[in-house]
Structure formats: structure tokens, C-alpha cells
PDB file of C-alpha atoms in Angstrom:
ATOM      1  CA  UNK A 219      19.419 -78.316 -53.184  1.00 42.00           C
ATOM      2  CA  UNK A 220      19.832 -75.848 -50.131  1.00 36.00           C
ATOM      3  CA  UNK A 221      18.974 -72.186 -50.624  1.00 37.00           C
ATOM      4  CA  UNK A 222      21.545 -70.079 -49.677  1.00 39.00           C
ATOM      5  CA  UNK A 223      21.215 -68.081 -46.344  1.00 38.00           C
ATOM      6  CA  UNK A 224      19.719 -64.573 -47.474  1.00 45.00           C
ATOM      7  CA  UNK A 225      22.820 -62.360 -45.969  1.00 49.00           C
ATOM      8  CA  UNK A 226      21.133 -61.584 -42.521  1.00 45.00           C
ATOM      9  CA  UNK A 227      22.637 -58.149 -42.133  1.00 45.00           C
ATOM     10  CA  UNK A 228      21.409 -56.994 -45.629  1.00 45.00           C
ATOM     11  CA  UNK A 229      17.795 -56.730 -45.273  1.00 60.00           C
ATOM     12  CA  UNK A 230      17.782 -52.835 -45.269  1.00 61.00           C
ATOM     13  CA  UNK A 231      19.639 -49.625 -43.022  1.00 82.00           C
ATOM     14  CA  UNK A 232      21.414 -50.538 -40.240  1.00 90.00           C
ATOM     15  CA  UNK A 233      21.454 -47.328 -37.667  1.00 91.00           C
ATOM     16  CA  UNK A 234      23.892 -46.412 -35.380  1.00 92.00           C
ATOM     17  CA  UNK A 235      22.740 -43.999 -32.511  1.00 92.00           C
ATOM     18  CA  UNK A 236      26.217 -41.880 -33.435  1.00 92.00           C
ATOM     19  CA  UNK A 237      28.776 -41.298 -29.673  1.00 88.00           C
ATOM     20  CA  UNK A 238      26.874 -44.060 -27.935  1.00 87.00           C
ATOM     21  CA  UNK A 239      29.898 -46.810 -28.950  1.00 89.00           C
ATOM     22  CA  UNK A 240      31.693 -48.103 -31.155  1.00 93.00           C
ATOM     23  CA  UNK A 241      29.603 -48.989 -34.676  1.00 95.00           C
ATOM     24  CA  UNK A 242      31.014 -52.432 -36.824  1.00 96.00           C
ATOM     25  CA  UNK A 243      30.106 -52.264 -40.145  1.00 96.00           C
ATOM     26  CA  UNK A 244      30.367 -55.739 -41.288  1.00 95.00           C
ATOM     27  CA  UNK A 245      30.893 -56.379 -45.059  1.00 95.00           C
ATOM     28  CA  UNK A 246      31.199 -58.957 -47.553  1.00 95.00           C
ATOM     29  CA  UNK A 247      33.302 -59.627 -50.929  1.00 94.00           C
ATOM     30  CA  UNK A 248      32.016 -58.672 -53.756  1.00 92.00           C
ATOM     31  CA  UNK A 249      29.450 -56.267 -52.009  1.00 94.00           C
ATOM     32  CA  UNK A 250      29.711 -52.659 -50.875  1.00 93.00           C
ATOM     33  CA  UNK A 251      28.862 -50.997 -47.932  1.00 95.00           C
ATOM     34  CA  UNK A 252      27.126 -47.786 -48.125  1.00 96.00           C
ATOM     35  CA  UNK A 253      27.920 -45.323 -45.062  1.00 96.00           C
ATOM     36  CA  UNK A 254      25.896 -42.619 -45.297  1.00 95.00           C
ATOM     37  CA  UNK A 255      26.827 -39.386 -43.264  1.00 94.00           C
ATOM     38  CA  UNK A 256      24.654 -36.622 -42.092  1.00 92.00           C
ATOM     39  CA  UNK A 257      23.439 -34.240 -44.532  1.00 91.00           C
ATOM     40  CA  UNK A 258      25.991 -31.347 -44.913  1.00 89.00           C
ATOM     41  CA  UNK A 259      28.801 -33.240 -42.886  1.00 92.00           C
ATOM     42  CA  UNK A 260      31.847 -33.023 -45.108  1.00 91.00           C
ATOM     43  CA  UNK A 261      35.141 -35.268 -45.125  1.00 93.00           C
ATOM     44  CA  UNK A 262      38.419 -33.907 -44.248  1.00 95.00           C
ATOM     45  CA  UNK A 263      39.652 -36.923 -43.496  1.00 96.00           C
ATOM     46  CA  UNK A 264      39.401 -40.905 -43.834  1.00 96.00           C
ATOM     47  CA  UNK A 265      42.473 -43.112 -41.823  1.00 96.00           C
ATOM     48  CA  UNK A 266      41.775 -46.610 -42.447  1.00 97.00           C
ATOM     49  CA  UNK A 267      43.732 -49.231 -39.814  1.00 96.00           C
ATOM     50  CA  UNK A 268      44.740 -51.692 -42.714  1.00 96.00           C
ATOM     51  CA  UNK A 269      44.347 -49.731 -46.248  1.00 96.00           C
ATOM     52  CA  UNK A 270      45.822 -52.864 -48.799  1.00 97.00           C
ATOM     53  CA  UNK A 271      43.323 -54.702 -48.129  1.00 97.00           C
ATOM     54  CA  UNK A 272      39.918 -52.178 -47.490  1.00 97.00           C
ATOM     55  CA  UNK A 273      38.845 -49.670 -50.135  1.00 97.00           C
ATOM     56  CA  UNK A 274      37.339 -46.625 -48.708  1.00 97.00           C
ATOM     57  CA  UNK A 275      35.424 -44.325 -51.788  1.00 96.00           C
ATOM     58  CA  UNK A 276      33.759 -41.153 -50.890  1.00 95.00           C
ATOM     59  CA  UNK A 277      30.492 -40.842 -53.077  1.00 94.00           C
ATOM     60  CA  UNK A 278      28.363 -37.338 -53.056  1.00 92.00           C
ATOM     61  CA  UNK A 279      24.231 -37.733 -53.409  1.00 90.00           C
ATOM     62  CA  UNK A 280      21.758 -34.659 -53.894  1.00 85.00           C
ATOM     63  CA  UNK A 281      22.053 -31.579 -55.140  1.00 78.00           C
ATOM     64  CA  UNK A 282      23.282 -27.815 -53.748  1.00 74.00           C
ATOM     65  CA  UNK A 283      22.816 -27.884 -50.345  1.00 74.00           C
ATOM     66  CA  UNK A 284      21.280 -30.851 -49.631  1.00 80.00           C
ATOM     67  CA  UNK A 285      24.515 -32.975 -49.973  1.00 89.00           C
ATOM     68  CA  UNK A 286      24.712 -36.244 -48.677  1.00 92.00           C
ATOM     69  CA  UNK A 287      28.471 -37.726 -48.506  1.00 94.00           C
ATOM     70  CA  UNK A 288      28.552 -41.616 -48.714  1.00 95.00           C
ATOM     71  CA  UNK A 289      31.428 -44.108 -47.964  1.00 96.00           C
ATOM     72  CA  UNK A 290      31.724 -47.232 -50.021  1.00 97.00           C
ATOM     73  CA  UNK A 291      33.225 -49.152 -48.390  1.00 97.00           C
ATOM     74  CA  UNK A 292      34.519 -53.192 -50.326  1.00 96.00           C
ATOM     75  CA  UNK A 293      36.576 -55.459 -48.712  1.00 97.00           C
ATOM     76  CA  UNK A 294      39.295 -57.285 -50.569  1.00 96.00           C
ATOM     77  CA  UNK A 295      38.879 -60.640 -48.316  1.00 96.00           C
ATOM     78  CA  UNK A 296      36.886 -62.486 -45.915  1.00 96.00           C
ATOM     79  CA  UNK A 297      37.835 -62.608 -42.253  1.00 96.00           C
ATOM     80  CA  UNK A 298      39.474 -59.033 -41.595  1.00 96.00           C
ATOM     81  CA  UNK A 299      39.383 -57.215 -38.748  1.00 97.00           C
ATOM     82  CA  UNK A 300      40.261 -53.252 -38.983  1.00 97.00           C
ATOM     83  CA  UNK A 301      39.385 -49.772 -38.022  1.00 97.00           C
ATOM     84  CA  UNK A 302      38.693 -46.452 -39.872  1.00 97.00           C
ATOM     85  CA  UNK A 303      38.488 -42.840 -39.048  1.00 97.00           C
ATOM     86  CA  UNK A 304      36.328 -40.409 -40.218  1.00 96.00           C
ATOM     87  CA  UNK A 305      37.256 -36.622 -39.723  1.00 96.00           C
ATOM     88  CA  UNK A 306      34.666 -34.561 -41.263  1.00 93.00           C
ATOM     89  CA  UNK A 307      34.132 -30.352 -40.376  1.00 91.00           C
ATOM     90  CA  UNK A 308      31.347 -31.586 -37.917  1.00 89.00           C
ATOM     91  CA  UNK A 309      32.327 -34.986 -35.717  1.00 93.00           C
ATOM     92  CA  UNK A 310      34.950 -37.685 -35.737  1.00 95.00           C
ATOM     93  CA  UNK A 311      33.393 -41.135 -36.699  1.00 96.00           C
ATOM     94  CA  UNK A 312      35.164 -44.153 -35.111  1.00 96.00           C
ATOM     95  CA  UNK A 313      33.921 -47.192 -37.022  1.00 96.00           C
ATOM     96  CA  UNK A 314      35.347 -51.162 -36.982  1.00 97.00           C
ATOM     97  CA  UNK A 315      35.284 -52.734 -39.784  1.00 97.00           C
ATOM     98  CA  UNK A 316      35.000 -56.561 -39.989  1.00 97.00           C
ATOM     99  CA  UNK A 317      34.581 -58.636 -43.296  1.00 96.00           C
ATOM    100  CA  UNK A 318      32.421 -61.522 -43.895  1.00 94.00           C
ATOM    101  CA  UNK A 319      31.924 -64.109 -46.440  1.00 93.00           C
ATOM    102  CA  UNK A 320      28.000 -63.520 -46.916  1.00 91.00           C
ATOM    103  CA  UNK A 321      26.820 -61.497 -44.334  1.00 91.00           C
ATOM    104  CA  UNK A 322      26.751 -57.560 -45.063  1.00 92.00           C
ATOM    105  CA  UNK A 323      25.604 -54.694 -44.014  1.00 93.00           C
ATOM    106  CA  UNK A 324      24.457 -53.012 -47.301  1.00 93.00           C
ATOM    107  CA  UNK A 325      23.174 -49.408 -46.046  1.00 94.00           C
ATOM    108  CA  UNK A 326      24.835 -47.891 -42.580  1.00 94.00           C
ATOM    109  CA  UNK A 327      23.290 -44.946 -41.161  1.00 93.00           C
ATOM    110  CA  UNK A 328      23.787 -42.981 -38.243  1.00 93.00           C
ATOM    111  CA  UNK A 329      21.097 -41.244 -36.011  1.00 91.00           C
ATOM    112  CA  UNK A 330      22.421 -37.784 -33.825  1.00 90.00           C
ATOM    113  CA  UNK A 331      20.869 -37.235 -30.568  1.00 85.00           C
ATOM    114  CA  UNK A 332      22.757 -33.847 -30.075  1.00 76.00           C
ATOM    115  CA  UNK A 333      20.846 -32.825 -33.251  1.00 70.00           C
ATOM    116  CA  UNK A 334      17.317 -33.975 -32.234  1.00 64.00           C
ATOM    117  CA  UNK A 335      17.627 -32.269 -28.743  1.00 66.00           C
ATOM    118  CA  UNK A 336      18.262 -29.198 -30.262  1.00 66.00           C
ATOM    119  CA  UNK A 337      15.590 -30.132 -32.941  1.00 63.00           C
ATOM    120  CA  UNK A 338      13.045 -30.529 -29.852  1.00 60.00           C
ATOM    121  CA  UNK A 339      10.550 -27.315 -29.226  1.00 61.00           C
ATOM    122  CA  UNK A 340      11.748 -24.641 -27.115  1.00 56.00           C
ATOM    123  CA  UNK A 341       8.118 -24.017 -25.925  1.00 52.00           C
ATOM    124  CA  UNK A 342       8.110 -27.465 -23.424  1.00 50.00           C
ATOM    125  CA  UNK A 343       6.882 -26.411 -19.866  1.00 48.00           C
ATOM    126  CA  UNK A 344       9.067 -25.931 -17.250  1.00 48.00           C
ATOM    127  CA  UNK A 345       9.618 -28.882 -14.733  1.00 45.00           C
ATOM    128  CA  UNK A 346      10.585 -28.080 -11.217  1.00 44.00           C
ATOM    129  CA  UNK A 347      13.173 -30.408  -9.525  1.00 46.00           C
ATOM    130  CA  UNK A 348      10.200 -30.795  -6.595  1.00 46.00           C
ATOM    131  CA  UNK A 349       7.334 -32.578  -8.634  1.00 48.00           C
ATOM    132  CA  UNK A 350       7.449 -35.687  -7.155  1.00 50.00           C
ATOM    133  CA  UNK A 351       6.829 -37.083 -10.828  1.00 56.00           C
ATOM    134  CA  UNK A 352       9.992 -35.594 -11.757  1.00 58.00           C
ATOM    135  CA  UNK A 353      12.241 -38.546 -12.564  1.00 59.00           C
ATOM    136  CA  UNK A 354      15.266 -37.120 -13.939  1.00 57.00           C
ATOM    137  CA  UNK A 355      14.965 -37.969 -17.485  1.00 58.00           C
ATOM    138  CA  UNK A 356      13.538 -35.868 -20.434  1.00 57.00           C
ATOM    139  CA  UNK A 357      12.239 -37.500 -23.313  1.00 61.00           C
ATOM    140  CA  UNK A 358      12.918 -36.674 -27.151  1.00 61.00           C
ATOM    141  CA  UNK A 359      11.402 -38.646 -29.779  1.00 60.00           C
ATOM    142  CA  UNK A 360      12.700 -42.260 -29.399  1.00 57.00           C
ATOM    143  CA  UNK A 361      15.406 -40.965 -27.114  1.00 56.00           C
ATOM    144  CA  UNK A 362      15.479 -40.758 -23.657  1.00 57.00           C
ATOM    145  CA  UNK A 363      18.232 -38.391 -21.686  1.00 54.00           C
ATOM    146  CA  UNK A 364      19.337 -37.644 -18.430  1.00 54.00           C
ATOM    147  CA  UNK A 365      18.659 -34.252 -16.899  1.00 51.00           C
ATOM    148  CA  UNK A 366      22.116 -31.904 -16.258  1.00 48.00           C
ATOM    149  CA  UNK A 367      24.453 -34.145 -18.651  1.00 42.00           C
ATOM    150  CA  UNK A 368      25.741 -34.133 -21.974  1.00 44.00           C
ATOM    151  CA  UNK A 369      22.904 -36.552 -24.373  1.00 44.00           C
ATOM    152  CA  UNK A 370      23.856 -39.559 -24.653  1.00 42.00           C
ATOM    153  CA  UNK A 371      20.966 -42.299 -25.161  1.00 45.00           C
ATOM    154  CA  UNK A 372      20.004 -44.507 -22.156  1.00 43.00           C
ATOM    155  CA  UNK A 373      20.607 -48.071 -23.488  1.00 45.00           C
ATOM    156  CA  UNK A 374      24.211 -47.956 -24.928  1.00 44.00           C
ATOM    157  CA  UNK A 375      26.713 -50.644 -24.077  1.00 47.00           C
ATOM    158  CA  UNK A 376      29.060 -48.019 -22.496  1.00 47.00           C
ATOM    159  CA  UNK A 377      30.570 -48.998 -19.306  1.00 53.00           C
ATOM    160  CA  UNK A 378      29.693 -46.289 -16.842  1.00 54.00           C
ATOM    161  CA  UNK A 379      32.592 -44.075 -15.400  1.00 57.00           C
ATOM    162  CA  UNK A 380      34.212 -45.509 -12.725  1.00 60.00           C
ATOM    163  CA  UNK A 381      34.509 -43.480  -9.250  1.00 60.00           C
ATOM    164  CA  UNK A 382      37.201 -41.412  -8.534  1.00 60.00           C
ATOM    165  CA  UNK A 383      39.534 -43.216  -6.007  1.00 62.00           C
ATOM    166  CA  UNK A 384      39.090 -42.323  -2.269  1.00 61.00           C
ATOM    167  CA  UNK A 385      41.411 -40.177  -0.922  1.00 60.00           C
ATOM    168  CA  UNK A 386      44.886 -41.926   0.758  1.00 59.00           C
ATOM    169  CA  UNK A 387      45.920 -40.805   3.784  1.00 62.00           C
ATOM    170  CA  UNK A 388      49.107 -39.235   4.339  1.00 58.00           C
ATOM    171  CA  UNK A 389      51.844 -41.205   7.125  1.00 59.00           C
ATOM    172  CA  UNK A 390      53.208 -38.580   9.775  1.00 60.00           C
ATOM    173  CA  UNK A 391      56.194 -38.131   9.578  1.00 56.00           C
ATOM    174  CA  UNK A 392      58.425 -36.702  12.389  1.00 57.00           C
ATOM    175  CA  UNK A 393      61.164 -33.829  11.376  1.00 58.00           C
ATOM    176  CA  UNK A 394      63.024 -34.518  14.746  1.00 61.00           C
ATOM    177  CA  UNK A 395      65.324 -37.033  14.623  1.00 62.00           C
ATOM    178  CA  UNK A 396      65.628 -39.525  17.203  1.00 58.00           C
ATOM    179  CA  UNK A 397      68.518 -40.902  19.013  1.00 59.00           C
ATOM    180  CA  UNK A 398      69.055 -44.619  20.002  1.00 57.00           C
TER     181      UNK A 398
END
């Protein structure tokens, strides 16, 4: 007899750097999906792409302010494909959901750079834009960021903004009018 493939995506938390793309949260049958949003985020919302056939329950962990909302999320067959919104008072969540026979993701988690920057000491030295050792980036805790822009983790998938298009010029165009 053949073991059984362990399901490869349920081995613990998945994390999903959250704004860097898209997340799938792959599920399975008879399994749930825990989505666990940040502490003190709560739901206003949930929009689900194909709702017969995904069940979306919002489950509450701690106590007074230390709340922890959860999604549970069960599909109701193998081989979907949808997506789901997530409006809470903080962030929008964009998620796809996919559905698997055996492979799930039990616990989905979501790290915030925005929140770690700001997290970061105040007291870091000041870097002037003439060290030559000055590369551009600044560093917090597994994170790296460019200098001047919004965060967003080096690393994603993102396609990079494409350049604005160049400038056409304009044909002159003569007011007289000509005779043959």
C-alpha cells in the first residue's frame, strides 16, 4: 500500500507579505482554511466571486482588545477557481481562491510592511544622499525598501510601472488656404 501524499501546503502558516500581489489561498474539501487578519482589523465587508459554492465564516479569537478576526474559509468542490474581497475599517484584502482535492493551506497569515516601518525606531542616524555607501535602500527587519517611495518589499512578482509614453509631435498645419 502507498501512503497518501501528506497535503504539501498544510504543514503550518502560510504568509503573505500583504499589497505586494495577489495571495491564493488554496483549499481542500472537507478542510478549512483559516485566514487570520491583523489584530484589531475589523470586517465590514466580505464579496466572494462565486458564493454557492465557497463558504466564507467570520470567527473572532482573544479577548477585549486583543481581537483577532479569522475567515474560514471550506470549499464545496474540487477544482474551483474564484475571488473574494475583504473590506475591513483598515485595508481591502484581494485574495484568489482555488480548491484542491488534497492540497490545503490550513493557516493563512498576512505580514504588513507599512506597520513594521512605522514599528522601526525613530532614533536611526541620519544618512546623507552623498555617502558613497548610500545605496538607496533602508532596511527593516526582514524587509528591505526603497528610499522616497511608498513600502513595498523588494522581491514581489509585481510588474514594474511601465514609462509614460514619449511625447507625439504635433503636424503643422497651415490656416491659409491654398489655391490650385
Amino acid at each position: 500500500m502507498v501512503p497518501s501524499p501528506e497535503p504539501a501546503l498544510a504543514k503550518g502558516p502560510t504568509l503573505f507579505v500583504y499589497g505586494a500581489d495577489t495571495p491564493t489561498i488554496v483549499c481542500a474539501v472537507s478542510q478549512v482554511c483559516d485566514m487570520a487578519l491583523q489584530p484589531g482589523e475589523k470586517i465590514n465587508h466580505i464579496i466572494l466571486g462565486d458564493p454557492d459554492h465557497w463558504k466564507v465564516e467570520p470567527a473572532e479569537e482573544g479577548g477585549a482588545g486583543s481581537e483577532t478576526l479569522h475567515l474560514i474559509i471550506r470549499p464545496a468542490s474540487p477544482d474551483l477557481d474564484t475571488s473574494m474581497i475583504v473590506l475591513t475599517k483598515t485595508r481591502s484584502y484581494h485574495v484568489r481562491l482555488q480548491s484542491h482535492r488534497r492540497d490545503y493551506m490550513l493557516q493563512v497569515a498576512f505580514s504588513y510592511p507599512e506597520a513594521q516601518l512605522a514599528a522601526a525606531p525613530t532614533s536611526m542616524p541620519a544618512v546623507s544622499a552623498a555617502q558613497p555607501d548610500d545605496d538607496g535602500f533602508v532596511k527593516v527587519g526582514d524587509f528591505t525598501y526603497v528610499k522616497g517611495r511608498e513600502p513595498k518589499a523588494l522581491g514581489s512578482n509585481k510588474a514594474a510601472e511601465p514609462a509614460p509614453p514619449a511625447a507625439v509631435p504635433r503636424p503643422q498645419v497651415s490656416m491659409t488656404p491654398t489655391t490650385p
